[in-house]
Coordinates of C-alpha atoms and ligand atoms in Angstrom, one line a residue:
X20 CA -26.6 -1.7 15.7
X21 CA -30.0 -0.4 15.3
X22 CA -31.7 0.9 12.0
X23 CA -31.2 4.8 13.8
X24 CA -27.1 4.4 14.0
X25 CA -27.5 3.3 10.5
X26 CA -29.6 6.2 9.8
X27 CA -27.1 8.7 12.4
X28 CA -24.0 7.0 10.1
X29 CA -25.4 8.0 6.6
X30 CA -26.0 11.4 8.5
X31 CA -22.7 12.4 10.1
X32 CA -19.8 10.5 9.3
X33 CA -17.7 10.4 6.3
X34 CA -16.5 7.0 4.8
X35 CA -13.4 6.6 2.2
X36 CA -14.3 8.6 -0.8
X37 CA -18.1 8.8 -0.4
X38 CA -20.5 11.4 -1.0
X39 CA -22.3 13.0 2.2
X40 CA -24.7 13.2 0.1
X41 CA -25.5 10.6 -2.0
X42 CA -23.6 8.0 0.4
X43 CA -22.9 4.2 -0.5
X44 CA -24.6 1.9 1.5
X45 CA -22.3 0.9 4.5
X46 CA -22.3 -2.7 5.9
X47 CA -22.3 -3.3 9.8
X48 CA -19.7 -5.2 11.2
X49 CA -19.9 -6.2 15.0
X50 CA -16.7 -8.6 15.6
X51 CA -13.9 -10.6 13.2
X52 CA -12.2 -13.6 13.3
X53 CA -9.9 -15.3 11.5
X54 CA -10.6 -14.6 7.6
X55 CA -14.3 -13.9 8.7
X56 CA -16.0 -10.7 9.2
X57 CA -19.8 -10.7 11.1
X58 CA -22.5 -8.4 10.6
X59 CA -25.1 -7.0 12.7
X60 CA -27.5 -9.5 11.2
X61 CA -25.4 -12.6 11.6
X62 CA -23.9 -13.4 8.9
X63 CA -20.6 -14.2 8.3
X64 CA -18.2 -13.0 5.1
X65 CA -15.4 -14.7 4.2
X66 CA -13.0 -11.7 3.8
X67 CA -11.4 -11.2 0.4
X68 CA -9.3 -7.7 1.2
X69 CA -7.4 -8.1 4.6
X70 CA -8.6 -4.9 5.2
X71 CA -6.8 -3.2 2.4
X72 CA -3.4 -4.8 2.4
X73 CA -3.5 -5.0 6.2
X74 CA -4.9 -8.0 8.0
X75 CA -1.9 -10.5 6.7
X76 CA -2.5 -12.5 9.9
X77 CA -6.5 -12.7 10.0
X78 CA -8.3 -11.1 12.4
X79 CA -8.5 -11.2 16.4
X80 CA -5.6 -13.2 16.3
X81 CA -4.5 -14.1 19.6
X82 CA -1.0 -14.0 19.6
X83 CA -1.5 -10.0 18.7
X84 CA -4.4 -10.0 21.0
X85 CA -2.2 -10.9 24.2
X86 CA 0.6 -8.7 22.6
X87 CA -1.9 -5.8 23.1
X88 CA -3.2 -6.7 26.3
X89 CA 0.1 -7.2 28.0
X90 CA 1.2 -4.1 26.8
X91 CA -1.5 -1.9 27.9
X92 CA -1.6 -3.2 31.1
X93 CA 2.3 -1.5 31.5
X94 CA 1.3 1.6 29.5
X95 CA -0.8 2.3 26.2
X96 CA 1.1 5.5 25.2
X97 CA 3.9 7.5 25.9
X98 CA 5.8 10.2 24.2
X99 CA 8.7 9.6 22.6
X100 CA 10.2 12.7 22.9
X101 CA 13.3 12.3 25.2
X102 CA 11.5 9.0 26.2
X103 CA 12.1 5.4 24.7
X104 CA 10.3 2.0 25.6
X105 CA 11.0 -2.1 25.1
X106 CA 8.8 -2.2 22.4
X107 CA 10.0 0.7 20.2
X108 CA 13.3 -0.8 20.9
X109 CA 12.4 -4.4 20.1
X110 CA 10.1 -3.2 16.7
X111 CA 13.0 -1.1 15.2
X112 CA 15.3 -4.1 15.6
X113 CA 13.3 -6.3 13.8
X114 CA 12.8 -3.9 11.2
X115 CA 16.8 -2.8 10.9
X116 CA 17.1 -7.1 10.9
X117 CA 14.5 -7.5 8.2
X118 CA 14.9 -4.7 5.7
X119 CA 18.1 -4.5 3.4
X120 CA 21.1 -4.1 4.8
X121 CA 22.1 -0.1 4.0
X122 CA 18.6 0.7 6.0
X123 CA 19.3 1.2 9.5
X124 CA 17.5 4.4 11.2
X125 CA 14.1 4.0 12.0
X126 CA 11.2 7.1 12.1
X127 CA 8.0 5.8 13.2
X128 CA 5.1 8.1 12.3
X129 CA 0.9 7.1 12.3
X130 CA 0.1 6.2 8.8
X131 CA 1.3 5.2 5.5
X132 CA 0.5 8.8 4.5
X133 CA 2.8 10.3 7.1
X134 CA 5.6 7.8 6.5
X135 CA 5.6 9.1 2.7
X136 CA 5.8 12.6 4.0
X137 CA 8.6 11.6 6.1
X138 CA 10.8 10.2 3.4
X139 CA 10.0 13.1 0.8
X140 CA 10.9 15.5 4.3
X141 CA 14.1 13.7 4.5
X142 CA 15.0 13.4 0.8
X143 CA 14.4 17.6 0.6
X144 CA 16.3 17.9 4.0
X145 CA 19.0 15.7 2.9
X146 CA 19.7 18.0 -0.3
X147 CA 19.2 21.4 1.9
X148 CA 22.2 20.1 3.8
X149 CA 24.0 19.3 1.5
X150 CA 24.1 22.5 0.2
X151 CA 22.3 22.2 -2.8
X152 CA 18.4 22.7 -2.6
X153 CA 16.4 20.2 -4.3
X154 CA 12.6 20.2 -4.3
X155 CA 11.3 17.6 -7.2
X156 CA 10.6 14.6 -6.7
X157 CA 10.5 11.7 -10.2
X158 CA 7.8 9.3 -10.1
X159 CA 5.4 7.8 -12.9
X160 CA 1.9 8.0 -13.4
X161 CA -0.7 5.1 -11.9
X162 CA 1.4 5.9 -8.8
X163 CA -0.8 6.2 -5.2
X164 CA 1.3 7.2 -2.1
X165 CA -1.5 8.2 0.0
X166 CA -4.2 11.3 0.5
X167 CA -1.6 14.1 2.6
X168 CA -0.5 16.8 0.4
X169 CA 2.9 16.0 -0.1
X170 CA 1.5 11.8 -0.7
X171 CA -0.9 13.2 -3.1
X172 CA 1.5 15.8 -4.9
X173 CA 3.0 12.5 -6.3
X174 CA -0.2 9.8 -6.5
X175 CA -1.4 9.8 -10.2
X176 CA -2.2 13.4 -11.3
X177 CA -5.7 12.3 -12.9
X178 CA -6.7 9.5 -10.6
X179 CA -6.3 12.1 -7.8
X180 CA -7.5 15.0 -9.2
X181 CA -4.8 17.5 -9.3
X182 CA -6.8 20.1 -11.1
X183 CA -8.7 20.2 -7.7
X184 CA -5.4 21.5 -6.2
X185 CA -3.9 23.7 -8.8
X186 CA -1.6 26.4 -7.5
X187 CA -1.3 24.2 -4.2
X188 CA 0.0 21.6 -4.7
X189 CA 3.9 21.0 -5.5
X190 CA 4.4 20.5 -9.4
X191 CA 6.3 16.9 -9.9
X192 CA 7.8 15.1 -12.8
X193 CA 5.3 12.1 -14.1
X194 CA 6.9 9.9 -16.6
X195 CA 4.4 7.5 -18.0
X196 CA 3.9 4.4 -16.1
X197 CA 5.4 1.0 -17.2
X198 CA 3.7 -0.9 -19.4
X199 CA 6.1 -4.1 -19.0
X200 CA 4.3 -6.6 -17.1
X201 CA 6.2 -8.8 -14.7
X202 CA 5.6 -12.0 -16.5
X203 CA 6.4 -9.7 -19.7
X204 CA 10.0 -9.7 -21.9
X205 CA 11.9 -6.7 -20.5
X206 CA 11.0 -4.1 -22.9
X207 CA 14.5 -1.7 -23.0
X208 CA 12.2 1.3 -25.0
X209 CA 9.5 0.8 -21.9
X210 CA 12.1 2.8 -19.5
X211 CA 13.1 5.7 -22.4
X212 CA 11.2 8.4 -21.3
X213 CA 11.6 8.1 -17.4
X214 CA 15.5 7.9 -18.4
X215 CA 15.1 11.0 -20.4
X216 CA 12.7 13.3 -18.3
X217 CA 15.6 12.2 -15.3
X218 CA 18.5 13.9 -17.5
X219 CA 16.4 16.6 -18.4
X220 CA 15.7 17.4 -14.9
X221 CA 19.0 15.9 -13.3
X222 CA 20.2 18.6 -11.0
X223 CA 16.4 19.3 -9.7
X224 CA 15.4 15.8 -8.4
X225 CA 15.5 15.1 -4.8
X226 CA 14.5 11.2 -5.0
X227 CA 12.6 9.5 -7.0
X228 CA 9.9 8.1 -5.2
X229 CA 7.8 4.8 -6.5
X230 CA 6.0 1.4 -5.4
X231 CA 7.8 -1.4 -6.1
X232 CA 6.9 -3.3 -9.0
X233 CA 2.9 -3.7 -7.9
X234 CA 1.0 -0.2 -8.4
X235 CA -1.8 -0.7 -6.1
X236 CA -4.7 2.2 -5.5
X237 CA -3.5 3.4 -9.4
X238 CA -4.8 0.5 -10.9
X239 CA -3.4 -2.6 -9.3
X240 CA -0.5 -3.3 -12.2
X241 CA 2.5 -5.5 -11.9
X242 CA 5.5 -3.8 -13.7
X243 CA 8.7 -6.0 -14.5
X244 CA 11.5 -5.7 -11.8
X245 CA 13.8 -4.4 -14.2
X246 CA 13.0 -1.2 -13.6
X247 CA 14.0 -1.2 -10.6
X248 CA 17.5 -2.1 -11.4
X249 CA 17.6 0.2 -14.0
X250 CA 16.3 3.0 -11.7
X251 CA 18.6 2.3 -8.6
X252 CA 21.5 2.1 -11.5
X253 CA 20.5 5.6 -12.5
X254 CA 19.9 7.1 -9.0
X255 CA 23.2 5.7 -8.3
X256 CA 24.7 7.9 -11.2
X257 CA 23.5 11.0 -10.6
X258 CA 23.0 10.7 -7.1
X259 CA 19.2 11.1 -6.7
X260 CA 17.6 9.2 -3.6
X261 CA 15.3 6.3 -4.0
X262 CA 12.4 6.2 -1.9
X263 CA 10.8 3.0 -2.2
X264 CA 7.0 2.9 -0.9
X265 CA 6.2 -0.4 0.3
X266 CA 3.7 0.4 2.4
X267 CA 1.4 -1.8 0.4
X268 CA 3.7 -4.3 -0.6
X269 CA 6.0 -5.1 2.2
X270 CA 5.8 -8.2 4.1
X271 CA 4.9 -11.0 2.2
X272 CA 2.1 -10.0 -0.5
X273 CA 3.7 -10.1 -3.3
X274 CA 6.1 -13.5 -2.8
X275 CA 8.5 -11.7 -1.8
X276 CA 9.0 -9.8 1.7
X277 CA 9.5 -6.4 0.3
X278 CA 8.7 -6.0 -3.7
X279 CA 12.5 -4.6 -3.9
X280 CA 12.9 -8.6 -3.3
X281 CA 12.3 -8.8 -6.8
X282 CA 14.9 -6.8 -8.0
X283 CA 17.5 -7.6 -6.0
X284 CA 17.8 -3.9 -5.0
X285 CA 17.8 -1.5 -2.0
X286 CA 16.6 1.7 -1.7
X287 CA 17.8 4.8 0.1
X288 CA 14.4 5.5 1.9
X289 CA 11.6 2.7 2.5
X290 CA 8.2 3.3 3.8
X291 CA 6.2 0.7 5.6
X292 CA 2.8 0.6 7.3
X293 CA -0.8 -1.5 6.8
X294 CA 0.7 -5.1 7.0
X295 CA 3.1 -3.5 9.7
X296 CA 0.8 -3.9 12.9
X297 CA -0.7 -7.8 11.3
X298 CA -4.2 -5.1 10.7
X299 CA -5.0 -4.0 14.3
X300 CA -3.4 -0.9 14.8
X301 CA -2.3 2.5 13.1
X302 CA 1.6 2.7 12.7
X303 CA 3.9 3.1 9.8
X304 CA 7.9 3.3 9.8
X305 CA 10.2 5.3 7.0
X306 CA 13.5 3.4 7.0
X307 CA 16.8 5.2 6.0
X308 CA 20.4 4.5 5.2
X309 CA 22.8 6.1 7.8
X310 CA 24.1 8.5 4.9
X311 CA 21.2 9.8 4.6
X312 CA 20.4 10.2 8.2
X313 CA 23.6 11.8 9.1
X314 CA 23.6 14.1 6.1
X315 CA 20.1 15.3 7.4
X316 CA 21.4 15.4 11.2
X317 CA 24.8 17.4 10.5
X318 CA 22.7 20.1 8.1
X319 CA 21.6 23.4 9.3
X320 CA 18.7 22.1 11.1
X321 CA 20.9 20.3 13.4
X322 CA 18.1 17.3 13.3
X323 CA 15.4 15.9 11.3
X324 CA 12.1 18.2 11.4
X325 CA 9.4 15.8 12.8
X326 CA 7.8 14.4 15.7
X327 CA 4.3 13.6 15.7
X328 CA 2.2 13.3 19.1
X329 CA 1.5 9.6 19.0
X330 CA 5.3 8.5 17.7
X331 CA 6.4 5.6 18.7
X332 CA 3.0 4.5 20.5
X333 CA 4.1 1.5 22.6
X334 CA 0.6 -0.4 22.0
X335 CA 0.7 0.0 18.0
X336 CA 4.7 -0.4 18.2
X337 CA 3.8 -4.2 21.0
X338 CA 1.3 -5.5 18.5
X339 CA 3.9 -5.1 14.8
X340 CA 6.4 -6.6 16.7
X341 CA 4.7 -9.2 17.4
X342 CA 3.2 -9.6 14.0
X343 CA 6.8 -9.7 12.5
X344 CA 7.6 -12.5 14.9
X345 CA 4.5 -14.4 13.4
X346 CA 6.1 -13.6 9.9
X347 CA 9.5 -14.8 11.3
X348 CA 8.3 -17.9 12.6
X349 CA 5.0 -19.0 10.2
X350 CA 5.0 -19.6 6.6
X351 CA 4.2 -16.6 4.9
X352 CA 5.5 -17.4 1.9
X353 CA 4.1 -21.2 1.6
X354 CA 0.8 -19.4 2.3
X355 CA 1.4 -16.5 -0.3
X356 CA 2.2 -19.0 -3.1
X357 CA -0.6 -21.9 -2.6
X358 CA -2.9 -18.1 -2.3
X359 CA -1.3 -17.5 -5.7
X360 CA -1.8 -20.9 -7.0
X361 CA -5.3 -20.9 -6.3
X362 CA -5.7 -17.6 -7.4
X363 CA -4.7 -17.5 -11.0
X364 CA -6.6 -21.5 -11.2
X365 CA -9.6 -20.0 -10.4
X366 CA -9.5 -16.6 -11.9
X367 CA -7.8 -16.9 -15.1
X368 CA -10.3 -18.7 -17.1
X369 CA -12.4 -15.7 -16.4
X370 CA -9.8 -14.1 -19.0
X371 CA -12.2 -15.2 -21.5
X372 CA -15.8 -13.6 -20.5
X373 CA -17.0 -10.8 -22.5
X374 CA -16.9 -8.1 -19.2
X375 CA -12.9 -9.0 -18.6
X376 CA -10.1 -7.1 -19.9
X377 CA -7.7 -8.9 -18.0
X378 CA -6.7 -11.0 -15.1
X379 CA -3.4 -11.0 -13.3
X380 CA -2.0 -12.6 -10.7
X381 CA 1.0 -11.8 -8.3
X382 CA 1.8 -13.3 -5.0
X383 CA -1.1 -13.5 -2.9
X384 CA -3.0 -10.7 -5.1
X385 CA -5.6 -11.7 -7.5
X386 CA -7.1 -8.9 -10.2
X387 CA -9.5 -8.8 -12.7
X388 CA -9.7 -5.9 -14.6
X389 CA -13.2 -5.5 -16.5
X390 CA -14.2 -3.3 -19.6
X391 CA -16.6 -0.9 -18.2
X392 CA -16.8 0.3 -14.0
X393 CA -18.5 -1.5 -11.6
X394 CA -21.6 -0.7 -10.3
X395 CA -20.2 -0.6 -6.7
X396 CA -23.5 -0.6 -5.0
X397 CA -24.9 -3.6 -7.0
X398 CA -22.2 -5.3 -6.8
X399 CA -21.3 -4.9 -3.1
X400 CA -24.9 -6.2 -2.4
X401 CA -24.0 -9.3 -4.5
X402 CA -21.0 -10.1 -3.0
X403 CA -22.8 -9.6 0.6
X404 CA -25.1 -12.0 -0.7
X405 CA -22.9 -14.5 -1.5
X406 CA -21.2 -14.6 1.9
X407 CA -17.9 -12.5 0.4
X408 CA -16.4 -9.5 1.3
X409 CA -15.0 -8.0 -1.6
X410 CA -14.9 -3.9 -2.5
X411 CA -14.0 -3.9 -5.8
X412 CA -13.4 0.1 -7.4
X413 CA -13.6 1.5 -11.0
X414 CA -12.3 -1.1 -13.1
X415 CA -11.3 -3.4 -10.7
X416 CA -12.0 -6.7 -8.6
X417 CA -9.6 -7.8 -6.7
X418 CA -8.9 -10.0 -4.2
X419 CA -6.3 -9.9 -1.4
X420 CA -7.1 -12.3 1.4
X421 CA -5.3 -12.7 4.6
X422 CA -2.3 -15.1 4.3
X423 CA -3.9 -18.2 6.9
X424 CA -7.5 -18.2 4.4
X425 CA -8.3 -21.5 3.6
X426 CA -8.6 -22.7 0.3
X427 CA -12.6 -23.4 0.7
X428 CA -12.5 -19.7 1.7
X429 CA -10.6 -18.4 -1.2
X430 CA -12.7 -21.3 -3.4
X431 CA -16.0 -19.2 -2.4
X432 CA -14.1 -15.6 -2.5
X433 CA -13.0 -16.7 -6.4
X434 CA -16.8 -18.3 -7.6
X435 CA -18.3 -14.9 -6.5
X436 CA -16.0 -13.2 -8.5
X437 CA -16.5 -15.6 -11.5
X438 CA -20.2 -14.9 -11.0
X439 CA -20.3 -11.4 -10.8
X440 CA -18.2 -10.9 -13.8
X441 CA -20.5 -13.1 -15.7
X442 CA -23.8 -10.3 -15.1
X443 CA -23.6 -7.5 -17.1
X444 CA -25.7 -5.9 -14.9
X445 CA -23.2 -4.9 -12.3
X446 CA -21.1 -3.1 -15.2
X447 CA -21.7 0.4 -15.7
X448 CA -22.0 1.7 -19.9
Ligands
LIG2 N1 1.3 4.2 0.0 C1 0.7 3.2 -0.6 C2 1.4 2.4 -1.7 C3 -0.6 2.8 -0.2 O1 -1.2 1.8 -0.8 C4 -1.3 3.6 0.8 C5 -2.7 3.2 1.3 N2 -3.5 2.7 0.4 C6 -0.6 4.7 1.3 C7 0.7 4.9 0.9 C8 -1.2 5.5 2.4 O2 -1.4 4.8 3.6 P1 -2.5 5.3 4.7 O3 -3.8 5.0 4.0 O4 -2.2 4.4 5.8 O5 -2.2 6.7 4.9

């Protein structure tokens, strides 16, 4: 890449949450491999964030490689309306196989943001037919489902800026979020307002949507598993759907395959996505029990009101099925502990620098949680520097690296970390 597609990039195309203005600086990666990202210039990172959630498997794999090639040499896309393929066919039975047992019908959408619009579609669908409207949905604050309306109508009301939408967006209920750890005593009084803002709005909640004991985008905190029970128990007795989001937490990252895992519990609805193509393609999947899928089907819609352009894409659908074979067959969860070993070794002593307010460890995700924001520029440059690739935001460093790193990799991944936090120069005042 030349200096003038640097230049044309700052100039015309829009990052995550940048300004076009006064845009970050932007780092130019030519290929991947492995738990190793190369620039323009040569160097290599060791890569700390699997591509937000994504890359479990590393990259340019090439297992997933030769799923993708065979595949497009038979077709790369093809709709799905009226129309199935092998691969759809062979991904949703994995999926039907792997999730809990009441999930069984599958809707493949594009993105985690379109698989959270699907389950909040179905769970106000599935009250329309039963004859009894519903349009709120229950969640708590910290929450992130993704940047869609309907995802962002329930995402944390400050982190996402809700005054930006007033008047648009759909009013929900926010209880406040849990402040039981996972590693914490349950806490009964933690779950007291949720329970009590549920009865006070009982007959208006269509589901009650969440992430499964790890809030990620929110703020990255581990909540005990309890609530879960306690929630399922109480959708259970009034009837409200459960939508579980696991679109950042499903397959493996946590310890667990799904985060429900943890709680011994299954939800009504499940989203899924990132993790779900192994990191090389687009594709998400919302997961329901047959009630709820029949209820939808035999309402006054006669079917379920969505169909996206690219569903079902046979090259995105090829490439996850093949990555849940990998999960099927490897050692995910050997990898995710010895991850998680290392992880809270190497980053808990940090606990005790001045920048730190805490450090927490679950599965195969590592956080440190400083007193004052990052200076993400600064910081970004350092970890460049150091040979890491690691985007830490607001308050938070984290690390989430692919499940086959090595532990030198994660070894140089954690001392940048312990470095940085040690400068008080990459911490804003
Ligand atoms: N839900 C959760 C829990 C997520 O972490 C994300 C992505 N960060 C989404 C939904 C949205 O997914 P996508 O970015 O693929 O639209």
């Amino acid at each position: 890449m030349t200096p003038a597609d640097l230049t044309f990039d700052q100039q015309h195309i829009w990052h995550p949450y940048t300004s076009m203005t006064r845009p970050l600086p932007v780092y130019p990666v030519v290929s991947a491999a492995g738990c190793e990202l190369q620039l323009a210039d040569g160097r290599q990172l060791v890569d700390g964030m699997s591509s937000w959630w994504a890359a479990i498997h590393g990259y340019n794999h090439p297992r997933l490689n030769q799923a993708m090639k065979t595949q497009i040499d038979r077709m790369s896309h093809v709709m799905f309306g009226g129309i199935t393929h092998p691969s759809a066919v062979a991904l949703c039975q994995k999926l039907v196989a792997m999730t809990p047992e009441p999930l069984e019908c599958v809707f493949l959408a594009d993105s985690g943001s379109v698989a959270v619009e699907v389950a909040m579609k179905m769970a106000l669908q599935y009250w329309h037919a039963k004859g009894e409207p519903r349009q709120r949905f229950l969640t708590f604050r910290h929450g992130y489902h993704g940047d869609t309306f309907g995802a962002m109508s329930v995402c944390d009301p400050d982190n996402s800026m809700h005054s930006l939408w007033q008047g648009y967006l759909p009013e929900h209920l926010f209880a406040p979020a849990p402040q039981c750890g996972f590693e914490d005593d349950w806490d009964e009084m933690d779950i007291v307002p949720f329970a009590r803002l549920m009865a006070a709005h009982r007959q208006e909640i269509a589901a009650v949507i969440l992430e499964p004991v790890v809030q990620g985008a929110g703020g990255m905190r581990f909540y005990h598993p309890e609530w879960l029970r306690r929630i399922r128990k109480m959708c259970e007795r009034e009837g409200i759907l459960l939508i579980a989001d696991e679109i950042a937490t499903g397959f493996g990252r946590t310890g667990k395959f799904f985060a429900c895992d943890h709680a011994g519990i299954s939800p009504d609805i499940m989203c899924l996505g990132k993790a779900l193509t192994g990191g090389t393609m687009t594709l998400s999947a919302t997961l329901a029990t047959r009630e709820v899928a029949e209820t939808i089907s035999d309402g006054e819609a006669g079917c379920f009101m969505h169909g996206p352009t690219f569903m079902g894409n046979p090259l995105a659908c090829a490439v996850a099925a093949e990555s849940l074979a990998l999960l099927d067959e490897g050692c995910w969860q050997e990898q995710v502990q010895a991850i998680g070993e290392q992880l809270k070794s190497g980053l808990k002593p940090l606990q005790q620098c001045e920048q730190v307010a805490d450090v927490r460890v679950l599965g195969a995700i590592g956080v440190v949680e400083t007193h004052h924001p990052v200076d993400m520029a600064a910081l970004q440059a350092f970890f460049v520097d150091q040979g890491v690739w690691i985007r830490p935001f607001g308050r938070l460093i984290y690390l989430m690296p692919p499940y086959v790193i090595a532990s030198e990799q994660l070894a140089k991944l954690i001392a940048a970390v312990s470095a940085a936090v040690k400068n008080p120069a990459f911490f804003r005042r």
